PDB file of C-alpha atoms in Angstrom:
ATOM      1  CA  UNK A   1      63.289  63.747  31.973  1.00  0.00           C
ATOM      2  CA  UNK A   2      59.558  64.060  32.696  1.00  0.00           C
ATOM      3  CA  UNK A   3      57.685  67.246  31.903  1.00  0.00           C
ATOM      4  CA  UNK A   4      56.950  67.544  35.629  1.00  0.00           C
ATOM      5  CA  UNK A   5      58.768  65.836  38.488  1.00  0.00           C
ATOM      6  CA  UNK A   6      55.909  64.087  40.246  1.00  0.00           C
ATOM      7  CA  UNK A   7      55.828  63.093  43.894  1.00  0.00           C
ATOM      8  CA  UNK A   8      55.445  59.334  43.713  1.00  0.00           C
ATOM      9  CA  UNK A   9      55.013  56.969  46.650  1.00  0.00           C
ATOM     10  CA  UNK A  10      55.798  53.316  46.030  1.00  0.00           C
ATOM     11  CA  UNK A  11      54.056  51.052  48.538  1.00  0.00           C
ATOM     12  CA  UNK A  12      56.236  47.988  49.061  1.00  0.00           C
ATOM     13  CA  UNK A  13      59.987  47.494  49.312  1.00  0.00           C
ATOM     14  CA  UNK A  14      60.333  44.041  47.799  1.00  0.00           C
ATOM     15  CA  UNK A  15      62.049  43.502  44.486  1.00  0.00           C
ATOM     16  CA  UNK A  16      59.110  44.945  42.497  1.00  0.00           C
ATOM     17  CA  UNK A  17      58.857  48.034  44.701  1.00  0.00           C
ATOM     18  CA  UNK A  18      62.593  48.743  44.686  1.00  0.00           C
ATOM     19  CA  UNK A  19      62.868  48.221  40.924  1.00  0.00           C
ATOM     20  CA  UNK A  20      59.942  50.601  40.323  1.00  0.00           C
ATOM     21  CA  UNK A  21      61.472  53.170  42.684  1.00  0.00           C
ATOM     22  CA  UNK A  22      64.779  52.911  40.818  1.00  0.00           C
ATOM     23  CA  UNK A  23      63.299  53.477  37.380  1.00  0.00           C
ATOM     24  CA  UNK A  24      60.963  56.266  38.502  1.00  0.00           C
ATOM     25  CA  UNK A  25      63.763  58.125  40.270  1.00  0.00           C
ATOM     26  CA  UNK A  26      66.061  57.628  37.274  1.00  0.00           C
ATOM     27  CA  UNK A  27      63.291  59.186  35.158  1.00  0.00           C
ATOM     28  CA  UNK A  28      63.450  62.311  37.338  1.00  0.00           C
ATOM     29  CA  UNK A  29      60.568  61.858  39.763  1.00  0.00           C
ATOM     30  CA  UNK A  30      60.613  62.467  43.524  1.00  0.00           C
ATOM     31  CA  UNK A  31      60.140  59.003  44.943  1.00  0.00           C
ATOM     32  CA  UNK A  32      59.327  57.763  48.432  1.00  0.00           C
ATOM     33  CA  UNK A  33      59.082  54.079  49.364  1.00  0.00           C
ATOM     34  CA  UNK A  34      56.574  53.218  52.084  1.00  0.00           C
ATOM     35  CA  UNK A  35      57.329  49.854  53.676  1.00  0.00           C
ATOM     36  CA  UNK A  36      56.435  47.772  56.698  1.00  0.00           C
ATOM     37  CA  UNK A  37      58.889  44.890  56.265  1.00  0.00           C
ATOM     38  CA  UNK A  38      62.679  44.946  56.266  1.00  0.00           C
ATOM     39  CA  UNK A  39      64.434  43.538  53.202  1.00  0.00           C
ATOM     40  CA  UNK A  40      65.343  40.381  55.102  1.00  0.00           C
ATOM     41  CA  UNK A  41      61.668  39.765  55.947  1.00  0.00           C
ATOM     42  CA  UNK A  42      60.059  40.225  52.538  1.00  0.00           C
ATOM     43  CA  UNK A  43      59.203  37.321  50.256  1.00  0.00           C
ATOM     44  CA  UNK A  44      61.861  38.539  47.792  1.00  0.00           C
ATOM     45  CA  UNK A  45      64.552  37.506  50.271  1.00  0.00           C
ATOM     46  CA  UNK A  46      63.324  33.891  50.097  1.00  0.00           C
ATOM     47  CA  UNK A  47      63.524  33.757  46.285  1.00  0.00           C
ATOM     48  CA  UNK A  48      65.971  31.267  44.811  1.00  0.00           C
ATOM     49  CA  UNK A  49      66.329  33.374  42.550  1.00  0.00           C
ATOM     50  CA  UNK A  50      66.570  32.382  38.905  1.00  0.00           C
ATOM     51  CA  UNK A  51      65.159  34.257  35.929  1.00  0.00           C
ATOM     52  CA  UNK A  52      62.287  31.937  35.025  1.00  0.00           C
ATOM     53  CA  UNK A  53      58.534  32.559  34.484  1.00  0.00           C
ATOM     54  CA  UNK A  54      57.348  30.342  37.345  1.00  0.00           C
ATOM     55  CA  UNK A  55      53.659  30.602  38.327  1.00  0.00           C
ATOM     56  CA  UNK A  56      53.163  33.776  36.341  1.00  0.00           C
ATOM     57  CA  UNK A  57      50.935  34.970  33.553  1.00  0.00           C
ATOM     58  CA  UNK A  58      51.434  33.530  30.062  1.00  0.00           C
ATOM     59  CA  UNK A  59      50.641  36.313  27.592  1.00  0.00           C
ATOM     60  CA  UNK A  60      52.311  38.591  25.006  1.00  0.00           C
ATOM     61  CA  UNK A  61      52.332  41.408  27.579  1.00  0.00           C
ATOM     62  CA  UNK A  62      54.063  39.192  30.147  1.00  0.00           C
ATOM     63  CA  UNK A  63      56.528  38.010  27.494  1.00  0.00           C
ATOM     64  CA  UNK A  64      57.578  41.627  26.954  1.00  0.00           C
ATOM     65  CA  UNK A  65      58.164  42.047  30.672  1.00  0.00           C
ATOM     66  CA  UNK A  66      60.274  38.878  30.599  1.00  0.00           C
ATOM     67  CA  UNK A  67      62.360  40.141  27.681  1.00  0.00           C
ATOM     68  CA  UNK A  68      62.974  43.519  29.264  1.00  0.00           C
ATOM     69  CA  UNK A  69      63.919  41.983  32.611  1.00  0.00           C
ATOM     70  CA  UNK A  70      66.211  39.377  31.064  1.00  0.00           C
ATOM     71  CA  UNK A  71      68.060  42.060  29.101  1.00  0.00           C
ATOM     72  CA  UNK A  72      68.625  44.102  32.263  1.00  0.00           C
ATOM     73  CA  UNK A  73      69.772  41.125  34.330  1.00  0.00           C
ATOM     74  CA  UNK A  74      72.191  40.075  31.591  1.00  0.00           C
ATOM     75  CA  UNK A  75      73.551  43.612  31.534  1.00  0.00           C
ATOM     76  CA  UNK A  76      73.875  43.755  35.329  1.00  0.00           C
ATOM     77  CA  UNK A  77      75.628  40.370  35.432  1.00  0.00           C
ATOM     78  CA  UNK A  78      78.706  42.156  34.054  1.00  0.00           C
ATOM     79  CA  UNK A  79      78.990  43.940  37.414  1.00  0.00           C
ATOM     80  CA  UNK A  80      80.096  41.434  40.121  1.00  0.00           C
ATOM     81  CA  UNK A  81      78.820  43.634  42.963  1.00  0.00           C
ATOM     82  CA  UNK A  82      75.196  43.060  41.878  1.00  0.00           C
ATOM     83  CA  UNK A  83      75.255  39.388  42.867  1.00  0.00           C
ATOM     84  CA  UNK A  84      74.022  38.286  39.429  1.00  0.00           C
ATOM     85  CA  UNK A  85      75.712  35.438  37.538  1.00  0.00           C
ATOM     86  CA  UNK A  86      74.847  33.790  34.228  1.00  0.00           C
ATOM     87  CA  UNK A  87      74.846  30.021  34.782  1.00  0.00           C
ATOM     88  CA  UNK A  88      73.973  26.974  32.743  1.00  0.00           C
ATOM     89  CA  UNK A  89      71.411  24.469  33.909  1.00  0.00           C
ATOM     90  CA  UNK A  90      68.657  22.051  32.995  1.00  0.00           C
ATOM     91  CA  UNK A  91      64.881  22.530  33.004  1.00  0.00           C
ATOM     92  CA  UNK A  92      63.085  19.182  33.063  1.00  0.00           C
ATOM     93  CA  UNK A  93      59.813  18.238  31.321  1.00  0.00           C
ATOM     94  CA  UNK A  94      57.657  15.245  32.300  1.00  0.00           C
ATOM     95  CA  UNK A  95      55.161  15.233  29.454  1.00  0.00           C
ATOM     96  CA  UNK A  96      55.018  15.905  25.719  1.00  0.00           C
ATOM     97  CA  UNK A  97      53.855  19.385  24.824  1.00  0.00           C
ATOM     98  CA  UNK A  98      55.105  21.060  28.020  1.00  0.00           C
ATOM     99  CA  UNK A  99      55.085  24.853  27.854  1.00  0.00           C
ATOM    100  CA  UNK A 100      58.431  25.967  26.500  1.00  0.00           C
ATOM    101  CA  UNK A 101      57.419  29.451  25.400  1.00  0.00           C
ATOM    102  CA  UNK A 102      60.184  30.876  27.588  1.00  0.00           C
ATOM    103  CA  UNK A 103      62.776  29.395  25.220  1.00  0.00           C
ATOM    104  CA  UNK A 104      61.675  31.912  22.571  1.00  0.00           C
ATOM    105  CA  UNK A 105      63.085  34.651  24.802  1.00  0.00           C
ATOM    106  CA  UNK A 106      66.372  33.010  25.823  1.00  0.00           C
ATOM    107  CA  UNK A 107      69.218  32.653  23.350  1.00  0.00           C
ATOM    108  CA  UNK A 108      71.283  29.491  22.993  1.00  0.00           C
ATOM    109  CA  UNK A 109      68.930  26.898  24.510  1.00  0.00           C
ATOM    110  CA  UNK A 110      69.694  23.265  23.700  1.00  0.00           C
ATOM    111  CA  UNK A 111      67.679  20.048  23.856  1.00  0.00           C
ATOM    112  CA  UNK A 112      69.002  17.705  26.541  1.00  0.00           C
ATOM    113  CA  UNK A 113      70.212  14.280  25.455  1.00  0.00           C
ATOM    114  CA  UNK A 114      68.367  11.286  26.981  1.00  0.00           C
ATOM    115  CA  UNK A 115      71.365  10.308  29.098  1.00  0.00           C
ATOM    116  CA  UNK A 116      71.443  13.802  30.645  1.00  0.00           C
ATOM    117  CA  UNK A 117      67.901  13.569  32.042  1.00  0.00           C
ATOM    118  CA  UNK A 118      66.904  12.523  35.557  1.00  0.00           C
ATOM    119  CA  UNK A 119      65.060   9.227  35.940  1.00  0.00           C
ATOM    120  CA  UNK A 120      61.428   9.517  34.862  1.00  0.00           C
ATOM    121  CA  UNK A 121      61.896  12.702  32.847  1.00  0.00           C
ATOM    122  CA  UNK A 122      60.416  12.960  29.345  1.00  0.00           C
ATOM    123  CA  UNK A 123      62.724  15.692  28.026  1.00  0.00           C
ATOM    124  CA  UNK A 124      64.699  18.735  29.080  1.00  0.00           C
ATOM    125  CA  UNK A 125      66.245  21.988  27.928  1.00  0.00           C
ATOM    126  CA  UNK A 126      69.691  23.354  28.706  1.00  0.00           C
ATOM    127  CA  UNK A 127      69.830  27.125  29.123  1.00  0.00           C
ATOM    128  CA  UNK A 128      72.106  29.816  30.504  1.00  0.00           C
ATOM    129  CA  UNK A 129      70.078  32.078  32.773  1.00  0.00           C
ATOM    130  CA  UNK A 130      70.666  34.784  35.388  1.00  0.00           C
ATOM    131  CA  UNK A 131      71.041  33.438  38.922  1.00  0.00           C
ATOM    132  CA  UNK A 132      70.567  36.173  41.518  1.00  0.00           C
ATOM    133  CA  UNK A 133      72.100  35.909  44.981  1.00  0.00           C
ATOM    134  CA  UNK A 134      69.305  37.829  46.664  1.00  0.00           C
ATOM    135  CA  UNK A 135      71.115  38.875  49.838  1.00  0.00           C
ATOM    136  CA  UNK A 136      73.713  40.620  47.677  1.00  0.00           C
ATOM    137  CA  UNK A 137      71.334  41.841  45.002  1.00  0.00           C
ATOM    138  CA  UNK A 138      68.698  43.383  47.296  1.00  0.00           C
ATOM    139  CA  UNK A 139      71.398  45.223  49.236  1.00  0.00           C
ATOM    140  CA  UNK A 140      72.935  46.517  46.006  1.00  0.00           C
ATOM    141  CA  UNK A 141      69.550  47.590  44.632  1.00  0.00           C
ATOM    142  CA  UNK A 142      68.642  49.338  47.882  1.00  0.00           C
ATOM    143  CA  UNK A 143      71.885  51.341  47.744  1.00  0.00           C
ATOM    144  CA  UNK A 144      71.296  52.247  44.096  1.00  0.00           C
ATOM    145  CA  UNK A 145      67.837  53.529  44.941  1.00  0.00           C
ATOM    146  CA  UNK A 146      69.169  55.580  47.851  1.00  0.00           C
ATOM    147  CA  UNK A 147      71.875  57.064  45.627  1.00  0.00           C
ATOM    148  CA  UNK A 148      69.102  58.267  43.291  1.00  0.00           C
ATOM    149  CA  UNK A 149      67.598  60.240  46.179  1.00  0.00           C
ATOM    150  CA  UNK A 150      64.692  57.933  47.019  1.00  0.00           C
ATOM    151  CA  UNK A 151      63.404  58.348  50.575  1.00  0.00           C
ATOM    152  CA  UNK A 152      62.167  55.475  52.750  1.00  0.00           C
ATOM    153  CA  UNK A 153      59.348  55.732  55.285  1.00  0.00           C
ATOM    154  CA  UNK A 154      58.566  52.785  57.547  1.00  0.00           C
ATOM    155  CA  UNK A 155      54.969  52.172  58.550  1.00  0.00           C
ATOM    156  CA  UNK A 156      51.914  50.203  57.514  1.00  0.00           C
ATOM    157  CA  UNK A 157      49.686  51.867  54.925  1.00  0.00           C
ATOM    158  CA  UNK A 158      46.103  51.161  55.964  1.00  0.00           C
ATOM    159  CA  UNK A 159      44.374  53.018  53.136  1.00  0.00           C
ATOM    160  CA  UNK A 160      45.248  54.954  50.003  1.00  0.00           C
ATOM    161  CA  UNK A 161      43.446  58.057  51.292  1.00  0.00           C
ATOM    162  CA  UNK A 162      46.363  58.709  53.644  1.00  0.00           C
ATOM    163  CA  UNK A 163      48.558  59.271  50.568  1.00  0.00           C
ATOM    164  CA  UNK A 164      46.468  61.971  48.875  1.00  0.00           C
ATOM    165  CA  UNK A 165      48.245  64.977  50.403  1.00  0.00           C
ATOM    166  CA  UNK A 166      51.794  63.675  50.068  1.00  0.00           C
ATOM    167  CA  UNK A 167      51.777  61.960  46.651  1.00  0.00           C
ATOM    168  CA  UNK A 168      50.728  62.856  43.122  1.00  0.00           C
ATOM    169  CA  UNK A 169      50.804  59.161  42.180  1.00  0.00           C
ATOM    170  CA  UNK A 170      50.929  55.928  44.175  1.00  0.00           C
ATOM    171  CA  UNK A 171      52.550  52.782  42.799  1.00  0.00           C
ATOM    172  CA  UNK A 172      51.043  49.782  44.528  1.00  0.00           C
ATOM    173  CA  UNK A 173      53.746  47.098  44.742  1.00  0.00           C
ATOM    174  CA  UNK A 174      52.414  45.614  47.965  1.00  0.00           C
ATOM    175  CA  UNK A 175      52.252  41.984  46.872  1.00  0.00           C
ATOM    176  CA  UNK A 176      49.543  40.101  48.751  1.00  0.00           C
ATOM    177  CA  UNK A 177      48.120  43.363  50.156  1.00  0.00           C
ATOM    178  CA  UNK A 178      47.637  44.938  46.730  1.00  0.00           C
ATOM    179  CA  UNK A 179      44.028  43.918  46.276  1.00  0.00           C
ATOM    180  CA  UNK A 180      43.191  44.702  49.895  1.00  0.00           C
ATOM    181  CA  UNK A 181      44.438  48.288  49.603  1.00  0.00           C
ATOM    182  CA  UNK A 182      42.524  48.867  46.374  1.00  0.00           C
ATOM    183  CA  UNK A 183      39.399  47.312  47.822  1.00  0.00           C
ATOM    184  CA  UNK A 184      38.246  46.007  44.433  1.00  0.00           C
ATOM    185  CA  UNK A 185      40.410  42.945  43.881  1.00  0.00           C
ATOM    186  CA  UNK A 186      39.787  39.663  45.668  1.00  0.00           C
ATOM    187  CA  UNK A 187      41.795  37.655  43.143  1.00  0.00           C
ATOM    188  CA  UNK A 188      45.133  37.805  44.963  1.00  0.00           C
ATOM    189  CA  UNK A 189      46.169  34.651  46.809  1.00  0.00           C
ATOM    190  CA  UNK A 190      49.351  33.157  48.298  1.00  0.00           C
ATOM    191  CA  UNK A 191      51.370  30.294  46.875  1.00  0.00           C
ATOM    192  CA  UNK A 192      53.392  28.975  49.789  1.00  0.00           C
ATOM    193  CA  UNK A 193      57.026  28.210  49.085  1.00  0.00           C
ATOM    194  CA  UNK A 194      59.346  26.417  51.508  1.00  0.00           C
ATOM    195  CA  UNK A 195      63.045  26.060  50.762  1.00  0.00           C
ATOM    196  CA  UNK A 196      66.242  24.805  52.338  1.00  0.00           C
ATOM    197  CA  UNK A 197      69.455  26.814  52.087  1.00  0.00           C
ATOM    198  CA  UNK A 198      72.671  24.758  51.918  1.00  0.00           C
ATOM    199  CA  UNK A 199      76.306  25.785  52.076  1.00  0.00           C
ATOM    200  CA  UNK A 200      77.862  25.663  48.600  1.00  0.00           C
ATOM    201  CA  UNK A 201      81.188  24.244  49.810  1.00  0.00           C
ATOM    202  CA  UNK A 202      81.521  22.076  46.690  1.00  0.00           C
ATOM    203  CA  UNK A 203      81.317  25.154  44.440  1.00  0.00           C
ATOM    204  CA  UNK A 204      78.416  23.809  42.406  1.00  0.00           C
ATOM    205  CA  UNK A 205      77.254  26.106  39.596  1.00  0.00           C
ATOM    206  CA  UNK A 206      74.792  24.071  37.490  1.00  0.00           C
ATOM    207  CA  UNK A 207      71.121  24.609  38.320  1.00  0.00           C
ATOM    208  CA  UNK A 208      68.252  22.159  37.837  1.00  0.00           C
ATOM    209  CA  UNK A 209      64.485  22.804  37.802  1.00  0.00           C
ATOM    210  CA  UNK A 210      61.905  19.999  37.823  1.00  0.00           C
ATOM    211  CA  UNK A 211      58.583  21.756  38.371  1.00  0.00           C
ATOM    212  CA  UNK A 212      56.546  18.655  37.472  1.00  0.00           C
ATOM    213  CA  UNK A 213      58.372  16.150  39.660  1.00  0.00           C
ATOM    214  CA  UNK A 214      55.770  13.530  40.662  1.00  0.00           C
ATOM    215  CA  UNK A 215      56.589  13.933  44.353  1.00  0.00           C
ATOM    216  CA  UNK A 216      56.525  17.741  44.301  1.00  0.00           C
ATOM    217  CA  UNK A 217      58.145  20.722  42.643  1.00  0.00           C
ATOM    218  CA  UNK A 218      61.929  20.380  42.866  1.00  0.00           C
ATOM    219  CA  UNK A 219      64.751  22.780  42.124  1.00  0.00           C
ATOM    220  CA  UNK A 220      68.413  23.203  42.958  1.00  0.00           C
ATOM    221  CA  UNK A 221      69.790  26.717  42.454  1.00  0.00           C
ATOM    222  CA  UNK A 222      73.491  27.124  43.308  1.00  0.00           C
ATOM    223  CA  UNK A 223      74.423  30.710  44.096  1.00  0.00           C
ATOM    224  CA  UNK A 224      77.789  32.128  45.080  1.00  0.00           C
ATOM    225  CA  UNK A 225      78.033  30.895  48.668  1.00  0.00           C
ATOM    226  CA  UNK A 226      74.857  28.870  49.096  1.00  0.00           C
ATOM    227  CA  UNK A 227      72.377  26.628  47.289  1.00  0.00           C
ATOM    228  CA  UNK A 228      68.623  27.121  47.428  1.00  0.00           C
ATOM    229  CA  UNK A 229      66.815  23.776  47.348  1.00  0.00           C
ATOM    230  CA  UNK A 230      63.052  23.634  46.946  1.00  0.00           C
ATOM    231  CA  UNK A 231      60.334  23.430  47.222  1.00  0.00           C
ATOM    232  CA  UNK A 232      56.596  23.704  47.593  1.00  0.00           C
ATOM    233  CA  UNK A 233      53.900  25.494  45.589  1.00  0.00           C
ATOM    234  CA  UNK A 234      50.749  25.202  47.691  1.00  0.00           C
ATOM    235  CA  UNK A 235      48.046  27.662  46.632  1.00  0.00           C
ATOM    236  CA  UNK A 236      45.964  29.504  49.257  1.00  0.00           C
ATOM    237  CA  UNK A 237      48.240  28.347  52.072  1.00  0.00           C
ATOM    238  CA  UNK A 238      49.010  31.190  54.520  1.00  0.00           C
ATOM    239  CA  UNK A 239      51.276  29.119  56.790  1.00  0.00           C
ATOM    240  CA  UNK A 240      54.568  30.979  57.275  1.00  0.00           C
ATOM    241  CA  UNK A 241      56.041  28.377  59.646  1.00  0.00           C
ATOM    242  CA  UNK A 242      58.665  25.864  58.503  1.00  0.00           C
ATOM    243  CA  UNK A 243      57.307  22.311  58.327  1.00  0.00           C
ATOM    244  CA  UNK A 244      60.166  19.927  59.288  1.00  0.00           C
ATOM    245  CA  UNK A 245      58.883  16.920  57.319  1.00  0.00           C
ATOM    246  CA  UNK A 246      58.538  19.098  54.226  1.00  0.00           C
ATOM    247  CA  UNK A 247      62.216  20.018  54.519  1.00  0.00           C
ATOM    248  CA  UNK A 248      63.140  16.335  54.768  1.00  0.00           C
ATOM    249  CA  UNK A 249      61.091  15.569  51.647  1.00  0.00           C
ATOM    250  CA  UNK A 250      62.575  18.512  49.735  1.00  0.00           C
ATOM    251  CA  UNK A 251      66.126  17.385  50.453  1.00  0.00           C
ATOM    252  CA  UNK A 252      65.331  13.767  49.610  1.00  0.00           C
ATOM    253  CA  UNK A 253      63.974  14.699  46.166  1.00  0.00           C
ATOM    254  CA  UNK A 254      66.780  17.140  45.462  1.00  0.00           C
ATOM    255  CA  UNK A 255      69.571  14.771  46.480  1.00  0.00           C
ATOM    256  CA  UNK A 256      68.137  12.084  44.198  1.00  0.00           C
ATOM    257  CA  UNK A 257      68.319  14.603  41.351  1.00  0.00           C
ATOM    258  CA  UNK A 258      71.706  16.078  42.332  1.00  0.00           C
ATOM    259  CA  UNK A 259      73.692  13.556  44.426  1.00  0.00           C
ATOM    260  CA  UNK A 260      76.441  16.142  45.060  1.00  0.00           C
ATOM    261  CA  UNK A 261      74.118  17.782  47.582  1.00  0.00           C
ATOM    262  CA  UNK A 262      74.568  14.878  49.982  1.00  0.00           C
ATOM    263  CA  UNK A 263      76.365  15.948  53.151  1.00  0.00           C
ATOM    264  CA  UNK A 264      76.240  19.698  52.541  1.00  0.00           C
ATOM    265  CA  UNK A 265      75.603  21.795  55.642  1.00  0.00           C
ATOM    266  CA  UNK A 266      72.059  23.079  56.147  1.00  0.00           C
ATOM    267  CA  UNK A 267      72.243  26.820  56.752  1.00  0.00           C
ATOM    268  CA  UNK A 268      68.591  27.735  57.002  1.00  0.00           C
ATOM    269  CA  UNK A 269      64.983  26.771  56.368  1.00  0.00           C
ATOM    270  CA  UNK A 270      62.780  29.506  54.905  1.00  0.00           C
ATOM    271  CA  UNK A 271      59.143  30.059  53.935  1.00  0.00           C
ATOM    272  CA  UNK A 272      57.722  32.716  51.620  1.00  0.00           C
ATOM    273  CA  UNK A 273      54.223  33.453  50.335  1.00  0.00           C
ATOM    274  CA  UNK A 274      54.301  34.250  46.623  1.00  0.00           C
ATOM    275  CA  UNK A 275      51.675  36.887  45.707  1.00  0.00           C
ATOM    276  CA  UNK A 276      49.732  35.215  42.917  1.00  0.00           C
ATOM    277  CA  UNK A 277      46.864  36.299  40.689  1.00  0.00           C
ATOM    278  CA  UNK A 278      45.326  34.857  37.525  1.00  0.00           C
ATOM    279  CA  UNK A 279      46.900  37.754  35.631  1.00  0.00           C
ATOM    280  CA  UNK A 280      49.480  40.321  36.683  1.00  0.00           C
ATOM    281  CA  UNK A 281      47.812  43.579  37.623  1.00  0.00           C
ATOM    282  CA  UNK A 282      49.875  46.256  35.928  1.00  0.00           C
ATOM    283  CA  UNK A 283      47.676  49.204  35.056  1.00  0.00           C
ATOM    284  CA  UNK A 284      46.305  52.584  36.037  1.00  0.00           C
ATOM    285  CA  UNK A 285      43.438  52.145  38.510  1.00  0.00           C
ATOM    286  CA  UNK A 286      40.833  54.895  38.593  1.00  0.00           C
ATOM    287  CA  UNK A 287      38.330  55.815  41.267  1.00  0.00           C
ATOM    288  CA  UNK A 288      40.875  56.073  44.075  1.00  0.00           C
ATOM    289  CA  UNK A 289      41.657  59.041  46.368  1.00  0.00           C
ATOM    290  CA  UNK A 290      44.965  59.452  44.506  1.00  0.00           C
ATOM    291  CA  UNK A 291      46.036  58.243  41.024  1.00  0.00           C
ATOM    292  CA  UNK A 292      47.228  54.647  41.385  1.00  0.00           C
ATOM    293  CA  UNK A 293      49.409  52.388  39.264  1.00  0.00           C
ATOM    294  CA  UNK A 294      48.925  48.751  40.303  1.00  0.00           C
ATOM    295  CA  UNK A 295      51.998  46.508  40.058  1.00  0.00           C
ATOM    296  CA  UNK A 296      51.303  43.207  41.794  1.00  0.00           C
ATOM    297  CA  UNK A 297      50.234  39.596  41.236  1.00  0.00           C
ATOM    298  CA  UNK A 298      53.538  38.282  39.850  1.00  0.00           C
ATOM    299  CA  UNK A 299      53.270  34.871  41.507  1.00  0.00           C
ATOM    300  CA  UNK A 300      56.604  33.079  41.699  1.00  0.00           C
ATOM    301  CA  UNK A 301      58.179  35.349  39.073  1.00  0.00           C
ATOM    302  CA  UNK A 302      58.542  38.650  40.911  1.00  0.00           C
ATOM    303  CA  UNK A 303      62.305  38.779  40.466  1.00  0.00           C
ATOM    304  CA  UNK A 304      62.022  37.472  36.909  1.00  0.00           C
ATOM    305  CA  UNK A 305      59.564  40.199  35.880  1.00  0.00           C
ATOM    306  CA  UNK A 306      60.877  43.010  38.077  1.00  0.00           C
ATOM    307  CA  UNK A 307      62.754  45.256  35.633  1.00  0.00           C
ATOM    308  CA  UNK A 308      60.183  44.874  32.880  1.00  0.00           C
ATOM    309  CA  UNK A 309      57.459  45.756  35.377  1.00  0.00           C
ATOM    310  CA  UNK A 310      59.374  48.824  36.528  1.00  0.00           C
ATOM    311  CA  UNK A 311      59.852  50.037  32.960  1.00  0.00           C
ATOM    312  CA  UNK A 312      56.130  49.587  32.290  1.00  0.00           C
ATOM    313  CA  UNK A 313      55.269  51.530  35.456  1.00  0.00           C
ATOM    314  CA  UNK A 314      57.317  54.476  34.177  1.00  0.00           C
ATOM    315  CA  UNK A 315      55.370  54.334  30.899  1.00  0.00           C
ATOM    316  CA  UNK A 316      52.066  54.273  32.789  1.00  0.00           C
ATOM    317  CA  UNK A 317      53.104  57.298  34.856  1.00  0.00           C
ATOM    318  CA  UNK A 318      54.053  59.113  31.662  1.00  0.00           C
ATOM    319  CA  UNK A 319      50.585  58.277  30.351  1.00  0.00           C
ATOM    320  CA  UNK A 320      49.060  59.936  33.416  1.00  0.00           C
ATOM    321  CA  UNK A 321      51.158  63.036  32.767  1.00  0.00           C
ATOM    322  CA  UNK A 322      49.999  63.140  29.162  1.00  0.00           C
ATOM    323  CA  UNK A 323      46.341  62.917  30.149  1.00  0.00           C
ATOM    324  CA  UNK A 324      46.561  65.428  32.977  1.00  0.00           C
TER     325      UNK A 324
END
């Protein structure tokens, strides 16, 4: 338990914000989540979601976040109500020397045999990773946070000064708005992701990721009742509207990789803007009207890094207590 139970406001109710709220409340703090988007509207709801460091920082600090998050997801996968399943799949490489640093964190990876690779692939790695059915998982996480006594306040935060009387600390998990609210960070930008959601009536379980596909990033992530098929990764694209031709192209690439997708019912087309930054901003930020812990810039790996980020936020808050 902390020396003092601080009043902490978390700005943002996506997967980073909810995970931070969970860990802070579990550590004994009085936590409020300020949000302006429902769970079904946030970019987290569009996530595939598979534990994988996609479009995120490559550094020892990020590796620790990955390890911590993977350990928690593996632990939570033992509870069916979380929506998390450990599933085997293939990550495809198209060139020698592709970044495989993630395999140092995952146990039991195996080199794919040549006959197991899609046409045009150079190599591949088999791995068993957490697959998160986000509709189930976000609902479960929201309930867990509520059970810990976290309060939710809906409304748009226009400036951190409005928090100074109600919070001892603010955790900024506002995704694309993080830099805007701090006023000192112009390095946050969107990476547009468009996906197609299919009915998983064939009970597929094996995932496939081909981030370097010559015709565009391609992935097939079977979840419990649906399959997320992607995708796009267009930087600095703010378009939130579904582009029909893009959906056609996505399905064409994916069906060539996984022929079993042919004929499956299309349930939905979705677009999300991943909040990217050259490096994750996870630190105490001084010079603000209220002490601030920044927790944004996770790119396409918000879910993947969520629990590790939340644990680090608790440590940063404890550091503030120690220096106060």
